[in-house]
Structure formats: structure tokens, C-alpha cells
């Protein structure tokens, strides 16, 4: 069984929450999770992230039973590419939404395994006791500089252009989705988050909280949110957790808009 929870908060500085999040348990044992972090100003960023979540969720609302892993991969990729088209067309048709876009990190599971698709710098981690594995690679300018050896990892974390994306959903008619397989074993937790969590909160602190055997899943999400707020809350904060348990309760959801 996959237990889930998500939280989203506007933070302490922003006036509008431009993040969007959805977790849905679908028919035939599928689980869908999406985190999108909009950009382009209040109206545009909010619209882009909402359209991304809505489009992907609608496209994946009815899946064939017992799809192969290749089928899951293709369905997730097609849904994200469709969202790119929808956002791009909306931005082209409305001057107020010009250049809007969003990051996206999404997971589609059949049982406890499936695929992650992502564009931008919202992230996915897999966490178990004492171990945090990052599953996504930021599509940012500074990450490209880091990978090419032009800056160090320490410089990457403090670089003034850290949040400049080189790939986003909806800003161009063509985009490439990065896809990777994922399996959540018993006792492991999958975390999807916007950079409002991953930027201010160290990975080891995330691992300590999510990897705790004592805390229920909802409290883990709450504590991650509070850590980001205590670190300044400079950005919108969104957390989605997926826990593989042999037995347990179903879905729990909690969220804020302010």
C-alpha cells in the first residue's frame, strides 16, 4: 500500500502561492503525484502550475489495468508534453500570461513501482533510514556550469543565478521530459518538492525527518514545511510524500494557501 500526504504553503514573503500539487489514487492500483512551481508573475505562474497539474491529472485519470513499465513511461511523458502544449497555447493567446511557465515533477506508480517525469528544478528524493537519494537533476544554468566543472558544488549552492532555468514547461513549443524508473520498497518514502523546500533545507535534515521511524507521514510533511518556514520562507513551499507500507491507513491530505 502507498500512503500519501501533501502540504503547500505560500511562505513568509510571497503574496501568492504559485505552486500547485496533486496526489490521486487511481483505479487499478495506480498512484499519481504532481508538484509544479509556476513562474512568470502572480497570475501567470499560478495559471501555469495549475494548468500543468490539471492537464496531467486529466490525461492520466483513466489508465488500462496492468500496464507495462514502458506503457507507464509513455503515458506519463505524453501527459507532460500535452501540458506543455496547453500552457504554451494559453500564454500565446493572452498577453497577461506571456512567457509563463512552470517546473514539474510527477510520479506515476503501479503498485510500488513506476516512473518519475520532470522538467525544471522541482525535485524527487527517495529516503530510507540514514539514506537520501536524489532522483532528479536540476535543469538550471548553474547545474550545467557545475557538471561542466566551471563551478564547485559549494559555489552552486550559493550562486546568484541559481534559480535560472534552462528548461521549463510551457515556455517553448518543444520540450524534453526527463524520465527515470522508480521503485519504493517497504519502509522507503518518495519525496516530491518545490525548491521552496530543497533550497533552504539541507538534504541531511530532510533525511533525518523523513527517515524517522517514529513520526507518522503527516507529521513528517508538517516538519519539513516548518523547517522551510524557519529558514526564512522566502519562496512557496510544497511537499508531497509517498510511503510504501505493507499495511496502514490510506491517503491523508493537508494544505494551506496562506
Coordinates of C-alpha atoms in Angstrom, one line a residue:
X1 CA 0.0 0.0 0.0
X2 CA 1.2 3.5 -0.8
X3 CA 0.3 6.1 1.9
X4 CA 0.4 9.7 0.8
X5 CA 0.3 13.2 2.2
X6 CA 0.9 16.7 0.8
X7 CA 1.3 20.2 2.1
X8 CA 1.7 23.5 0.4
X9 CA 2.3 27.0 1.8
X10 CA 2.7 30.5 0.4
X11 CA 5.7 31.1 2.6
X12 CA 6.6 34.3 4.6
X13 CA 7.4 36.6 1.7
X14 CA 5.3 35.9 -1.4
X15 CA 1.7 37.2 -1.7
X16 CA 0.5 34.3 -3.9
X17 CA 1.2 30.6 -3.9
X18 CA 2.3 29.8 -7.4
X19 CA 2.9 26.1 -6.5
X20 CA 0.3 23.5 -7.4
X21 CA 0.2 20.0 -6.1
X22 CA -2.0 16.9 -6.5
X23 CA -1.9 13.3 -5.3
X24 CA -4.5 10.9 -6.6
X25 CA -5.1 7.2 -6.1
X26 CA -6.4 6.0 -9.4
X27 CA -8.3 2.8 -10.5
X28 CA -6.4 -0.5 -11.0
X29 CA -3.8 0.3 -8.3
X30 CA -2.1 3.4 -9.8
X31 CA -1.0 6.4 -7.8
X32 CA -0.3 9.8 -9.4
X33 CA 1.6 12.6 -7.7
X34 CA 2.5 16.0 -9.2
X35 CA 4.3 19.1 -7.9
X36 CA 4.6 22.2 -10.2
X37 CA 6.2 25.5 -9.3
X38 CA 4.9 28.3 -11.6
X39 CA 6.9 31.3 -12.9
X40 CA 6.1 34.5 -14.8
X41 CA 4.4 36.6 -12.2
X42 CA 1.4 36.1 -9.9
X43 CA -1.3 35.5 -12.4
X44 CA 1.0 33.7 -14.9
X45 CA 2.8 31.5 -12.5
X46 CA -0.3 30.4 -10.7
X47 CA -2.0 29.7 -14.0
X48 CA 0.9 27.7 -15.5
X49 CA 1.3 25.4 -12.5
X50 CA -2.5 24.9 -12.2
X51 CA -2.8 24.0 -15.9
X52 CA 0.2 21.6 -15.6
X53 CA -1.4 19.7 -12.8
X54 CA -4.9 19.7 -14.3
X55 CA -3.8 18.5 -17.7
X56 CA -1.6 15.7 -16.5
X57 CA -4.2 14.6 -14.0
X58 CA -7.0 14.6 -16.6
X59 CA -4.8 12.7 -19.1
X60 CA -3.9 10.0 -16.6
X61 CA -7.3 9.7 -15.0
X62 CA -8.3 6.5 -16.8
X63 CA -5.5 4.0 -17.3
X64 CA -5.6 0.5 -18.6
X65 CA -5.1 -2.2 -15.9
X66 CA -1.7 -3.9 -15.6
X67 CA 0.2 -1.5 -17.9
X68 CA 3.8 -2.4 -18.6
X69 CA 6.5 -0.1 -17.2
X70 CA 7.1 1.1 -20.8
X71 CA 3.4 1.9 -21.0
X72 CA 3.6 3.9 -17.8
X73 CA 6.6 5.7 -19.0
X74 CA 4.9 6.6 -22.3
X75 CA 1.7 7.7 -20.6
X76 CA 3.4 10.0 -18.2
X77 CA 5.6 11.5 -20.9
X78 CA 2.7 12.1 -23.2
X79 CA 0.7 13.8 -20.4
X80 CA 3.5 16.2 -19.5
X81 CA 4.1 17.0 -23.2
X82 CA 0.4 17.7 -23.6
X83 CA 0.6 20.0 -20.5
X84 CA 3.4 21.9 -22.3
X85 CA 1.3 22.4 -25.3
X86 CA -1.7 23.6 -23.3
X87 CA 0.3 26.1 -21.3
X88 CA 2.2 27.4 -24.4
X89 CA -1.1 27.9 -26.2
X90 CA -2.7 29.7 -23.3
X91 CA 0.3 32.0 -23.0
X92 CA 0.2 32.8 -26.7
X93 CA -3.5 33.7 -26.6
X94 CA -3.4 36.0 -23.6
X95 CA -0.9 38.9 -23.3
X96 CA -1.2 38.8 -19.5
X97 CA 0.2 35.3 -19.5
X98 CA 3.1 36.0 -21.9
X99 CA 6.2 33.9 -21.1
X100 CA 4.5 32.0 -18.3
X101 CA 5.9 28.6 -17.4
X102 CA 6.3 26.1 -14.6
X103 CA 8.5 23.3 -13.3
X104 CA 7.0 19.9 -12.9
X105 CA 8.0 16.7 -11.1
X106 CA 5.5 13.9 -11.4
X107 CA 5.3 10.3 -10.4
X108 CA 3.1 7.6 -11.8
X109 CA 3.1 4.3 -9.9
X110 CA 1.6 0.9 -10.5
X111 CA 1.7 -0.5 -7.0
X112 CA 5.1 0.5 -5.7
X113 CA 6.9 1.0 -8.9
X114 CA 6.7 3.3 -11.9
X115 CA 8.3 6.4 -13.4
X116 CA 9.2 9.9 -12.5
X117 CA 9.0 12.7 -15.1
X118 CA 10.4 16.1 -14.5
X119 CA 11.3 19.4 -16.1
X120 CA 13.0 22.3 -14.2
X121 CA 14.3 22.3 -10.6
X122 CA 11.5 20.8 -8.6
X123 CA 13.0 17.6 -7.2
X124 CA 12.3 14.0 -6.3
X125 CA 14.2 12.1 -3.5
X126 CA 13.9 8.6 -2.2
X127 CA 14.5 8.3 1.5
X128 CA 15.0 5.4 4.0
X129 CA 16.6 5.3 7.4
X130 CA 20.0 7.0 7.1
X131 CA 20.0 7.4 3.3
X132 CA 18.7 10.2 1.0
X133 CA 19.0 9.5 -2.8
X134 CA 18.2 12.4 -5.2
X135 CA 16.4 11.1 -8.2
X136 CA 16.2 14.2 -10.4
X137 CA 18.8 16.5 -12.0
X138 CA 18.0 20.3 -11.9
X139 CA 17.6 21.8 -15.3
X140 CA 19.3 25.1 -14.3
X141 CA 22.1 27.2 -15.7
X142 CA 24.3 26.7 -12.6
X143 CA 23.8 23.0 -12.6
X144 CA 25.2 22.9 -16.2
X145 CA 28.1 25.0 -15.0
X146 CA 28.7 22.6 -12.2
X147 CA 28.5 19.5 -14.4
X148 CA 31.0 21.0 -16.8
X149 CA 33.4 21.8 -14.0
X150 CA 33.2 25.6 -14.2
X151 CA 32.0 26.0 -10.6
X152 CA 32.2 23.9 -7.5
X153 CA 29.4 22.3 -5.6
X154 CA 29.8 24.9 -2.9
X155 CA 29.6 27.7 -5.5
X156 CA 26.5 26.1 -7.0
X157 CA 24.6 26.3 -3.7
X158 CA 25.2 30.0 -3.3
X159 CA 25.4 31.2 -6.9
X160 CA 23.3 34.3 -7.5
X161 CA 21.8 32.8 -10.7
X162 CA 20.9 29.5 -9.0
X163 CA 17.3 29.6 -10.0
X164 CA 17.7 30.4 -13.7
X165 CA 16.1 27.5 -15.5
X166 CA 17.3 26.2 -18.9
X167 CA 14.3 24.0 -19.3
X168 CA 10.7 24.7 -18.2
X169 CA 7.2 23.5 -19.0
X170 CA 5.2 25.8 -21.3
X171 CA 7.8 28.4 -22.3
X172 CA 8.6 26.7 -25.7
X173 CA 6.6 24.7 -28.2
X174 CA 9.0 21.8 -27.9
X175 CA 10.4 20.5 -24.6
X176 CA 12.2 17.3 -23.5
X177 CA 10.9 15.4 -20.4
X178 CA 13.5 13.6 -18.3
X179 CA 12.1 10.2 -17.2
X180 CA 13.5 7.7 -14.8
X181 CA 12.2 4.5 -13.3
X182 CA 11.5 4.4 -9.5
X183 CA 10.5 1.7 -7.1
X184 CA 9.5 2.4 -3.4
X185 CA 10.4 -0.6 -1.3
X186 CA 8.7 -1.3 2.1
X187 CA 9.9 1.3 4.6
X188 CA 11.0 3.8 1.9
X189 CA 9.5 7.2 1.3
X190 CA 9.4 9.1 -2.0
X191 CA 9.5 12.9 -1.7
X192 CA 8.5 15.4 -4.4
X193 CA 9.1 19.0 -3.6
X194 CA 9.4 22.5 -5.0
X195 CA 12.7 24.5 -4.4
X196 CA 11.0 26.3 -1.6
X197 CA 12.0 23.2 0.4
X198 CA 15.1 22.0 -1.3
X199 CA 16.9 25.4 -1.4
X200 CA 16.8 26.4 2.3
X201 CA 16.7 23.0 4.0
X202 CA 19.8 20.7 3.9
X203 CA 19.4 17.3 2.5
X204 CA 20.7 15.6 5.7
X205 CA 17.9 17.4 7.7
X206 CA 15.3 16.2 5.2
X207 CA 16.7 12.7 5.6
X208 CA 16.6 12.9 9.4
X209 CA 12.9 13.8 9.4
X210 CA 11.6 11.7 6.6
X211 CA 13.7 8.7 7.5
X212 CA 12.4 8.7 11.1
X213 CA 10.7 5.5 12.1
X214 CA 8.7 7.2 14.9
X215 CA 7.0 10.0 13.0
X216 CA 3.7 9.5 11.1
X217 CA 3.8 10.5 7.5
X218 CA 1.6 13.7 8.0
X219 CA 4.0 14.9 10.8
X220 CA 7.0 14.4 8.5
X221 CA 5.4 16.7 5.9
X222 CA 4.5 19.3 8.6
X223 CA 8.0 19.3 10.0
X224 CA 9.6 19.8 6.5
X225 CA 7.3 22.7 6.0
X226 CA 8.1 24.2 9.3
X227 CA 11.9 23.9 8.6
X228 CA 11.5 25.8 5.4
X229 CA 9.5 28.5 7.1
X230 CA 12.1 28.8 9.9
X231 CA 14.8 29.1 7.3
X232 CA 13.0 32.3 6.0
X233 CA 10.1 31.0 3.9
X234 CA 11.4 33.2 1.0
X235 CA 9.5 31.1 -1.6
X236 CA 6.4 29.0 -1.8
X237 CA 6.9 25.6 -0.2
X238 CA 5.3 22.3 -1.4
X239 CA 5.9 18.8 -0.2
X240 CA 4.4 15.5 -1.3
X241 CA 5.3 12.2 0.4
X242 CA 4.6 8.6 -0.7
X243 CA 5.3 5.8 1.7
X244 CA 5.3 2.1 0.9
X245 CA 3.7 0.2 3.8
X246 CA 2.6 -3.4 3.9
X247 CA -0.4 -2.3 6.0
X248 CA -1.7 1.1 7.1
X249 CA -4.1 3.9 6.5
X250 CA -4.9 5.4 3.2
X251 CA -4.4 8.9 1.9
X252 CA -4.1 11.9 4.2
X253 CA -4.1 15.4 2.8
X254 CA -3.4 18.7 4.5
X255 CA -2.7 22.0 2.8
X256 CA -2.6 25.8 3.3
X257 CA -2.9 28.7 0.9
X258 CA -1.6 31.3 3.3

